[in-house]
Short mmCIF file of N, CA and C in Angstrom, two decimals:
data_model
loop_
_atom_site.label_atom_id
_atom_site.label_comp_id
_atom_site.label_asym_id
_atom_site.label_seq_id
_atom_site.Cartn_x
_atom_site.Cartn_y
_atom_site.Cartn_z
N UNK I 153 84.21 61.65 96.05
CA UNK I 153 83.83 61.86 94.68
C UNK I 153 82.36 62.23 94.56
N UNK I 154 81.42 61.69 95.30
CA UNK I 154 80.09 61.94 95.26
C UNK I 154 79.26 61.31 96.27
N UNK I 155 77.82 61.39 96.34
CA UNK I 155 77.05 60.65 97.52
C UNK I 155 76.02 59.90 96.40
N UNK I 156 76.13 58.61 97.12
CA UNK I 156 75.19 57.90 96.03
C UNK I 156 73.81 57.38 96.98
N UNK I 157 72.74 57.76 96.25
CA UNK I 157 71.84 57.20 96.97
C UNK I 157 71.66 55.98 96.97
N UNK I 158 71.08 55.74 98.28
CA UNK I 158 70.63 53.82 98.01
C UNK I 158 69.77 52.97 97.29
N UNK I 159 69.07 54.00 96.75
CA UNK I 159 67.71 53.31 97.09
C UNK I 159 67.77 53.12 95.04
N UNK I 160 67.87 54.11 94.36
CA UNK I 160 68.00 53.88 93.10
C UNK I 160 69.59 54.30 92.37
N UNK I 161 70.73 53.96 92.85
CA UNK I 161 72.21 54.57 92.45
C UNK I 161 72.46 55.74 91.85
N UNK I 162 72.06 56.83 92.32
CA UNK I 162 72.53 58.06 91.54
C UNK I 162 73.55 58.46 92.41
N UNK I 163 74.18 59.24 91.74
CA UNK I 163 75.46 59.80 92.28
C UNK I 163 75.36 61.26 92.80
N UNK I 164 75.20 62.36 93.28
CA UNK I 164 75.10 63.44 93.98
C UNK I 164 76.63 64.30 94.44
N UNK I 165 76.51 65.13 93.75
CA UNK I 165 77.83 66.26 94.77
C UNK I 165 78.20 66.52 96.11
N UNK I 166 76.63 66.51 96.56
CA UNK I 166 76.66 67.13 97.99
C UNK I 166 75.69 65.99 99.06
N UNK I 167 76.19 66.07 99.76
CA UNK I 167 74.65 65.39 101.24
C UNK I 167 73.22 66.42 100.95
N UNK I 168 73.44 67.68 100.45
CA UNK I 168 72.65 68.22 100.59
C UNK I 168 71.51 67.69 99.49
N UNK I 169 72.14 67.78 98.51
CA UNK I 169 71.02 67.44 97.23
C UNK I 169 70.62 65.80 97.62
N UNK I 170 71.97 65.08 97.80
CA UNK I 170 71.55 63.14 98.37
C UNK I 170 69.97 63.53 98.98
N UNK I 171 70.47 64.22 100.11
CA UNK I 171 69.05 64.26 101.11
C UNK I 171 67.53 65.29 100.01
N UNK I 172 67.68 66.40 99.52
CA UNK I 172 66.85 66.77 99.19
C UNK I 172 65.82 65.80 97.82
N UNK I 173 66.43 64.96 97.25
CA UNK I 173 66.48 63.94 96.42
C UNK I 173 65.77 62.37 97.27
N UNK I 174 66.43 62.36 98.06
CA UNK I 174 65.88 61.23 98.91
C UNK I 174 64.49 61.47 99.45
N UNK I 175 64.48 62.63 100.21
CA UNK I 175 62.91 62.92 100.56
C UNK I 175 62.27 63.25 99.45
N UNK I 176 62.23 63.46 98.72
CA UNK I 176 61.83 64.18 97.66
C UNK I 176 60.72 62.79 96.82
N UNK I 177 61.74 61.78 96.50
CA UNK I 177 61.21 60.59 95.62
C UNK I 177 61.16 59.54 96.64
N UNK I 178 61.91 59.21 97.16
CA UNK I 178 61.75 58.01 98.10
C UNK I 178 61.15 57.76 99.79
N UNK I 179 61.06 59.34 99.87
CA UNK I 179 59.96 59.29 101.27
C UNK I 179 58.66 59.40 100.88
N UNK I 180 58.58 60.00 100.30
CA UNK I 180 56.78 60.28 99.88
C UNK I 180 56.09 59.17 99.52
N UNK I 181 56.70 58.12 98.90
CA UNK I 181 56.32 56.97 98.42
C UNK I 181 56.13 56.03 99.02
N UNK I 182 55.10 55.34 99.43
CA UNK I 182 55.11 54.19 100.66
C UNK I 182 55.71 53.29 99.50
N UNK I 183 56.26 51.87 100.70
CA UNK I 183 56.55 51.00 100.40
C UNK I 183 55.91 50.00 99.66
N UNK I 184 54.62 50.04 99.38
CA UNK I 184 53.82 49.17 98.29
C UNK I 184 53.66 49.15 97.11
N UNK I 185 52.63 49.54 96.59
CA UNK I 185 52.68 49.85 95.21
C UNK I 185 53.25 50.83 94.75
N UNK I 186 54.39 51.59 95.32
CA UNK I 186 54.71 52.62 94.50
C UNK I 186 56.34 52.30 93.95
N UNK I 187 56.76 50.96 93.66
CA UNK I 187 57.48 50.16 93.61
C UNK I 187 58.14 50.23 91.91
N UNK I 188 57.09 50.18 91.62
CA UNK I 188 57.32 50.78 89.94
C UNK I 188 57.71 51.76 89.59
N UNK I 189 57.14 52.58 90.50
CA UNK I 189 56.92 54.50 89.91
C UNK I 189 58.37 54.71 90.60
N UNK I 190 58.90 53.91 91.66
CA UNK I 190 60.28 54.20 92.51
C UNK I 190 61.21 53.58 91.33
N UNK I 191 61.19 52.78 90.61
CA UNK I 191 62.11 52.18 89.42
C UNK I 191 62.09 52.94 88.23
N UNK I 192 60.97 53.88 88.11
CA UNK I 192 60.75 54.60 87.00
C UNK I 192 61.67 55.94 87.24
N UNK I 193 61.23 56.43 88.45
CA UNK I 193 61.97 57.66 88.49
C UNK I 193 63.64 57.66 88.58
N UNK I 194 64.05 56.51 89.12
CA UNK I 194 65.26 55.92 89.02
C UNK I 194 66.00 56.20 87.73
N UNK I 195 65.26 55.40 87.17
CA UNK I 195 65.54 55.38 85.58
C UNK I 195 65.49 56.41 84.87
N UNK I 196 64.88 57.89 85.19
CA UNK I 196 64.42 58.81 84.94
C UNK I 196 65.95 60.21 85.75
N UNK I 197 66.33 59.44 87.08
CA UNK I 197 67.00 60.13 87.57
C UNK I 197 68.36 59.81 86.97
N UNK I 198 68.66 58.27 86.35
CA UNK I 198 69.92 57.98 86.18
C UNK I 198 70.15 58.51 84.41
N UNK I 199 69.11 58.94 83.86
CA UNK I 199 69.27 59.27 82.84
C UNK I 199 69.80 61.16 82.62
N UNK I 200 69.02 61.62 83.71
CA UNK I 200 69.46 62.85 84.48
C UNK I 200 70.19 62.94 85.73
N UNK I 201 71.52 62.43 85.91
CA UNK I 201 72.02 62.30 87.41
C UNK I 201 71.72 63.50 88.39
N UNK I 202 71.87 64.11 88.02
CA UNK I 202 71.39 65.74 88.84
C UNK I 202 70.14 65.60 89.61
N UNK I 203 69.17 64.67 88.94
CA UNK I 203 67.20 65.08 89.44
C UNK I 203 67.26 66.13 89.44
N UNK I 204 67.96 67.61 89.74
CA UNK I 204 67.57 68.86 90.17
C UNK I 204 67.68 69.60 88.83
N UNK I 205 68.02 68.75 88.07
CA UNK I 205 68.45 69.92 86.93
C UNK I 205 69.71 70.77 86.87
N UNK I 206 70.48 70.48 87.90
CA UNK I 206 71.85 70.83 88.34
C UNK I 206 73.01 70.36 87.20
N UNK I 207 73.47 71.00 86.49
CA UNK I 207 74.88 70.74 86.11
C UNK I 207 75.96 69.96 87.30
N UNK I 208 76.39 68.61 87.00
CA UNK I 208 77.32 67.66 87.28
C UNK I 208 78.30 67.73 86.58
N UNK I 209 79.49 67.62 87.22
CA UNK I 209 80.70 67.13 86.74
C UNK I 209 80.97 66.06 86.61
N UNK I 210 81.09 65.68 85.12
CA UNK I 210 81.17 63.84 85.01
C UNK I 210 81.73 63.46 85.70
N UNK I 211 81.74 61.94 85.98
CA UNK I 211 82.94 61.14 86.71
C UNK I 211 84.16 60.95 86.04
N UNK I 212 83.84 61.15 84.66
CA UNK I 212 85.20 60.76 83.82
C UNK I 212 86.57 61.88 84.16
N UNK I 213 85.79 62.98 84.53
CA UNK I 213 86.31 64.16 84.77
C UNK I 213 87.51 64.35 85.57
N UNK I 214 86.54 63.09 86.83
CA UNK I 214 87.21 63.92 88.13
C UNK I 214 88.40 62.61 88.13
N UNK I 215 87.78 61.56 87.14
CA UNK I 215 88.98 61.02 87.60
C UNK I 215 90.10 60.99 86.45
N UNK I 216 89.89 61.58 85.62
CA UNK I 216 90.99 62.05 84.73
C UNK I 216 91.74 62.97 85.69
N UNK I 217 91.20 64.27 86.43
CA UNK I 217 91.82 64.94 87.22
C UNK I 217 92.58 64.47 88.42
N UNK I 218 92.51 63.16 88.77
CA UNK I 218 92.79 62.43 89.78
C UNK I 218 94.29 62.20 88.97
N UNK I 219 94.01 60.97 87.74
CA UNK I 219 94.91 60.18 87.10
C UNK I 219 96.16 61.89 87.00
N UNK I 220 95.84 62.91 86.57
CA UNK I 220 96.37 63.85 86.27
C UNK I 220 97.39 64.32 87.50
N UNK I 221 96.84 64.30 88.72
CA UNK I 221 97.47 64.04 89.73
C UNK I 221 98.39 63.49 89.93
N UNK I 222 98.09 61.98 89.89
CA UNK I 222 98.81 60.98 90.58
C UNK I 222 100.51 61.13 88.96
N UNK I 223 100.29 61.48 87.73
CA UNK I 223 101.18 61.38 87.13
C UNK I 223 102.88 61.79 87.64
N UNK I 224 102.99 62.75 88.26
CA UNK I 224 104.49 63.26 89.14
C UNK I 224 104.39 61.72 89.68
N UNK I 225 103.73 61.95 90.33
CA UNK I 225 104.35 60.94 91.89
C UNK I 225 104.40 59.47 91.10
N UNK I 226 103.71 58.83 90.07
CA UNK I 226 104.23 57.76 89.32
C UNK I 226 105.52 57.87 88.61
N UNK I 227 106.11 59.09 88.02
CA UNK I 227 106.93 59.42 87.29
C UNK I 227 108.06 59.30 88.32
N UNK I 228 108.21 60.04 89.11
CA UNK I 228 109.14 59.64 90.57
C UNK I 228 109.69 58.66 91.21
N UNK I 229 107.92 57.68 91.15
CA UNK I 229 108.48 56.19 91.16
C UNK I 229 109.17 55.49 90.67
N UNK I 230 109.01 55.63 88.90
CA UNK I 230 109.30 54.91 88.15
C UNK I 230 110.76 55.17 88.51
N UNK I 231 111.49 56.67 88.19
CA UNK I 231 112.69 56.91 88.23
C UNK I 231 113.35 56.06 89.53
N UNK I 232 112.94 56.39 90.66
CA UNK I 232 113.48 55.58 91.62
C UNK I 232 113.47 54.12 91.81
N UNK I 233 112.53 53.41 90.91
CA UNK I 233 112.58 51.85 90.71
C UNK I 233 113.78 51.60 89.42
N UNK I 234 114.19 52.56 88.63
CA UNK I 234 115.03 52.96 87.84
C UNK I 234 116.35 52.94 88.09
N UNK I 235 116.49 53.55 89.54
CA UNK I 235 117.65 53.90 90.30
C UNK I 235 117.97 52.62 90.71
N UNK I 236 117.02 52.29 91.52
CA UNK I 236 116.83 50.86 92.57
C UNK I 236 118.06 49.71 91.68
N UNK I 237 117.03 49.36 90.19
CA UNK I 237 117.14 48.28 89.88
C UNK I 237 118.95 48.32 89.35
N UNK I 238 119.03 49.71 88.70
CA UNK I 238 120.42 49.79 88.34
C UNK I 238 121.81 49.60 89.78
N UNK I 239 120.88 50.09 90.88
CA UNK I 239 122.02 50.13 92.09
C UNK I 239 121.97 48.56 92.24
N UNK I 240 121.05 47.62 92.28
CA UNK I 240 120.93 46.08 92.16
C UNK I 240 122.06 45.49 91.05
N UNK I 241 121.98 46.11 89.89
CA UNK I 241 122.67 45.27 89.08
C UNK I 241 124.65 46.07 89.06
N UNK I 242 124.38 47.01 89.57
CA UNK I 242 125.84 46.84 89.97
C UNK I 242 126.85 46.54 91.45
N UNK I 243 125.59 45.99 92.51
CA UNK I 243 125.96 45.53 93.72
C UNK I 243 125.84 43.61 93.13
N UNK I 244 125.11 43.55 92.40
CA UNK I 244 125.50 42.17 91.65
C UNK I 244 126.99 42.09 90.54
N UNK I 245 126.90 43.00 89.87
CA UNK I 245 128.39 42.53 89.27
C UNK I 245 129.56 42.45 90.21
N UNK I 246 129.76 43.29 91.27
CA UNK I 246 130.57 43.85 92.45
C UNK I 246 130.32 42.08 92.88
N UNK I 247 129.39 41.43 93.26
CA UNK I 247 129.35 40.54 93.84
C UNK I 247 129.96 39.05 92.82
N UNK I 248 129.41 39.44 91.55
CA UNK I 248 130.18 38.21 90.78
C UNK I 248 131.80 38.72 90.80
N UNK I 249 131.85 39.42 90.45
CA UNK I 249 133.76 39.76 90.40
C UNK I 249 134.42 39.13 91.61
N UNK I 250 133.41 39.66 93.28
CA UNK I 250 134.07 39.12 94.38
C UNK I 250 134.20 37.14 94.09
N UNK I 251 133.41 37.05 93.81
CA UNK I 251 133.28 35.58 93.79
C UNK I 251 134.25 34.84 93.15
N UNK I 252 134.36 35.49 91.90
CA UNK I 252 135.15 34.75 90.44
C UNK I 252 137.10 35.54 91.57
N UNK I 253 136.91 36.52 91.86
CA UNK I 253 138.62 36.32 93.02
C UNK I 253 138.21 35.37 93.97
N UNK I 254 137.47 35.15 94.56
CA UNK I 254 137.46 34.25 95.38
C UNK I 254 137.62 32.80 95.27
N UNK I 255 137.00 32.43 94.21
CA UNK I 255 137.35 30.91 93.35
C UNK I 255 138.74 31.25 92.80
N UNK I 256 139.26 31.80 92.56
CA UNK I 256 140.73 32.56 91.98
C UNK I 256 141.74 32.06 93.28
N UNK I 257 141.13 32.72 94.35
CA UNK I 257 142.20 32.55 95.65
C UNK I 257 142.49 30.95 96.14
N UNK I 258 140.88 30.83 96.23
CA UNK I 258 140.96 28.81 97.12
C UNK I 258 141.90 28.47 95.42
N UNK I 259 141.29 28.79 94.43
CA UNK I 259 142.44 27.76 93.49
C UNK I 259 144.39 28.00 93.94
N UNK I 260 144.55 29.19 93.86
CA UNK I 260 146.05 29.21 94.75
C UNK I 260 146.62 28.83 95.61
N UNK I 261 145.32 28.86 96.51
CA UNK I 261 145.52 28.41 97.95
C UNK I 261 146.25 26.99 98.04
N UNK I 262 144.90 26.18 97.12
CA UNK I 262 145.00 24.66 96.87
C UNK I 262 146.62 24.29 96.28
N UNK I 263 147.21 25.09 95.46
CA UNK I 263 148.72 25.19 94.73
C UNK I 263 149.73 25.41 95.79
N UNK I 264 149.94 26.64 96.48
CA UNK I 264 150.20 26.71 97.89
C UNK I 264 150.20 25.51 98.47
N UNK I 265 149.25 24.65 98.74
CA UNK I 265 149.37 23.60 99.67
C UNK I 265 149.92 22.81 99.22
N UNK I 266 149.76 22.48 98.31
CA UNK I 266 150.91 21.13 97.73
C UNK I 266 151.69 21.78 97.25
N UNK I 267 152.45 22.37 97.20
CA UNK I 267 153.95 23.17 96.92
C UNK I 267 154.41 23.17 98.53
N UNK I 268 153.33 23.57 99.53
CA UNK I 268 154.17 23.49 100.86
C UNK I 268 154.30 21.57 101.08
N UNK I 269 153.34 20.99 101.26
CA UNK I 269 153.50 19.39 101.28
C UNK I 269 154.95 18.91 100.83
N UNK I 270 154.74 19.37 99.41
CA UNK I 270 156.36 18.76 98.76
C UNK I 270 157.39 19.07 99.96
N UNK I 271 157.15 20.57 99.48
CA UNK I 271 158.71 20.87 100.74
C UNK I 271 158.73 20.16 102.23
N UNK I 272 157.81 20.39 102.90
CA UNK I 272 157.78 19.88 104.41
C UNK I 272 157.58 18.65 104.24
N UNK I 273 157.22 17.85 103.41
CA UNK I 273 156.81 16.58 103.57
C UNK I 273 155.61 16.22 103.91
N UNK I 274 155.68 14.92 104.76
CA UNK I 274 154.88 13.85 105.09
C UNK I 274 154.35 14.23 106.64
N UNK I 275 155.72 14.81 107.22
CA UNK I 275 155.57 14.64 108.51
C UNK I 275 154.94 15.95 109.17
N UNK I 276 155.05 17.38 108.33
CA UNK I 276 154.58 18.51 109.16
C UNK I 276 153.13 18.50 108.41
N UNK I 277 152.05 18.38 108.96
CA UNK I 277 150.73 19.18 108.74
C UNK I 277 150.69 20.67 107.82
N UNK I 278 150.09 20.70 106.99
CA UNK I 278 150.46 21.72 106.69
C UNK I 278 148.75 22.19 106.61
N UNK I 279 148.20 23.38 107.20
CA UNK I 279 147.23 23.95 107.23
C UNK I 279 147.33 25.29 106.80
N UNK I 280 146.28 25.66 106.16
CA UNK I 280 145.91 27.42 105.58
C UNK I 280 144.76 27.44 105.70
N UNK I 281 144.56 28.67 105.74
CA UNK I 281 142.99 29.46 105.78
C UNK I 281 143.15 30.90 105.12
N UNK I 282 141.66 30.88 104.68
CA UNK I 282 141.50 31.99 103.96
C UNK I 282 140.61 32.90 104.21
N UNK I 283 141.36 34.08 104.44
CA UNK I 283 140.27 35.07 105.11
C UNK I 283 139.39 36.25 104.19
N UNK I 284 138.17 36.63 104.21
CA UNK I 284 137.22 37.85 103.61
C UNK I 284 136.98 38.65 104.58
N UNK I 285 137.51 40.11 103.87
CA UNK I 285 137.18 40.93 104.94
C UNK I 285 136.47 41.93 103.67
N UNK I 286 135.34 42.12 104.86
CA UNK I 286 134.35 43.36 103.47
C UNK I 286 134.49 44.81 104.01
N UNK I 287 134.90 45.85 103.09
CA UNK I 287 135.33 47.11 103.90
C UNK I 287 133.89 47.84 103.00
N UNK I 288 133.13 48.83 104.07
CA UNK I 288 132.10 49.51 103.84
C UNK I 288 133.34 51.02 102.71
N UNK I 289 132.64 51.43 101.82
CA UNK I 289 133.36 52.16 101.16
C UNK I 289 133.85 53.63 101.75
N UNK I 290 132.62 53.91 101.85
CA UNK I 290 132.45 55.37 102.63
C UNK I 290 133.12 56.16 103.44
N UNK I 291 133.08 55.06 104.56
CA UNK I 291 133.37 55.10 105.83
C UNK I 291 134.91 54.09 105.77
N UNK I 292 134.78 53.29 105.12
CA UNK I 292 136.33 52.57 105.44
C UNK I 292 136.51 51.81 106.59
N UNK I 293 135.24 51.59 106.74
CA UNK I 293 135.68 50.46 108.14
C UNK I 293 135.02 48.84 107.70
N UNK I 294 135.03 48.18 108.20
CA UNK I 294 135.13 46.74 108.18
C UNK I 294 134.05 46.46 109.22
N UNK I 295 133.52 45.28 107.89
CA UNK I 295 132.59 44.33 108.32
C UNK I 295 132.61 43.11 109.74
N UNK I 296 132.41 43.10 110.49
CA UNK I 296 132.84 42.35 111.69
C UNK I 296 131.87 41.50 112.21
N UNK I 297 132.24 40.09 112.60
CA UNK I 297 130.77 39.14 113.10
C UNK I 297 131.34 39.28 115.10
N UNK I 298 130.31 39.80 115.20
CA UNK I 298 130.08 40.07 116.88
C UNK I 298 129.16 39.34 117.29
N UNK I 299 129.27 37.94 117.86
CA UNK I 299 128.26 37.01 118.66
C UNK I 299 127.44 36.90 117.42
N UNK I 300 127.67 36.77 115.89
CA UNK I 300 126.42 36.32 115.31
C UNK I 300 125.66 37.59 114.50
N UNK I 301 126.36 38.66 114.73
CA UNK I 301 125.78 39.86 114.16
C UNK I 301 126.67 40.79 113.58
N UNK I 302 126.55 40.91 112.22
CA UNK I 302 127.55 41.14 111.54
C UNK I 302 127.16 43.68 111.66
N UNK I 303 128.41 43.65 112.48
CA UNK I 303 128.66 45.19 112.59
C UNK I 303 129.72 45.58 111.68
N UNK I 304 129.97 47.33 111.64
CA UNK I 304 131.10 48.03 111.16
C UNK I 304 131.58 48.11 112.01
N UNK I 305 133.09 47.85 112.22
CA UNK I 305 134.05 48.29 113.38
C UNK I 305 134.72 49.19 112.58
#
């Protein structure tokens, strides 16, 4: 955006003017009493950022031209945090529906079992299990736990 000198904060376009500006006011001047006259011209330069008399391009400018910039690529974002959040809230309903069949099934299951009890009785064990299998859509293949790591087969 610019080169700022050190010594009194002005802002500069180029290294070239920084430096012609720097020697200019702040070498010539020893370090003693010229301490004032170095705060004066400061004050003198920050009221004229240029010192040279040079036309500057405000800062407000460049960073309006910046903000002007960056507008697409925020707009882009937004849409895709847009996308994001909507693909979130329908991999969440997908997930409450699975759930609410799934509390659906163990409740049958549980009916199932004591409907088999009655019949078999006392004496046969009666065991069930209930299985989830998640099928990727796309592709149509199935979710699989391999040693702990859940693949598509």
């Amino acid at each position: 955006m610019g080169f700022i000198c050190p010594e009194c904060k002005v802002m500069f376009q180029s290294p070239e003017q920084l430096g012609m500006h720097y020697t200019s006011v702040h070498e010539k001047e020893g370090s003693g009493g010229s301490l004032r006259r170095n705060q004066q011209s400061g004050r003198q330069l920050r009221q004229l950022p240029m010192g040279n008399g040079v036309p500057k391009e405000p800062a407000e400018d460049v960073h309006e031209q910046f903000l002007r910039d960056l507008e697409p690529q925020l707009v882009e974002l937004k849409q895709q945090s847009l996308a994001l959040g909507s693909a979130l809230d329908s991999q969440n309903q997908q997930l409450d529906r699975l759930d609410s069949k799934i509390g659906q099934v163990h409740h049958d299951m549980k009916k199932v079992g004591i409907q088999a009890n009655k019949i078999a009785g006392k004496k046969i064990p009666v065991v069930y299990r209930f299985r989830c299998a998640f099928q990727e859509v796309q592709s149509g293949r199935f979710l699989r736990d391999v040693d702990g790591e859940v693949l598509l087969r």
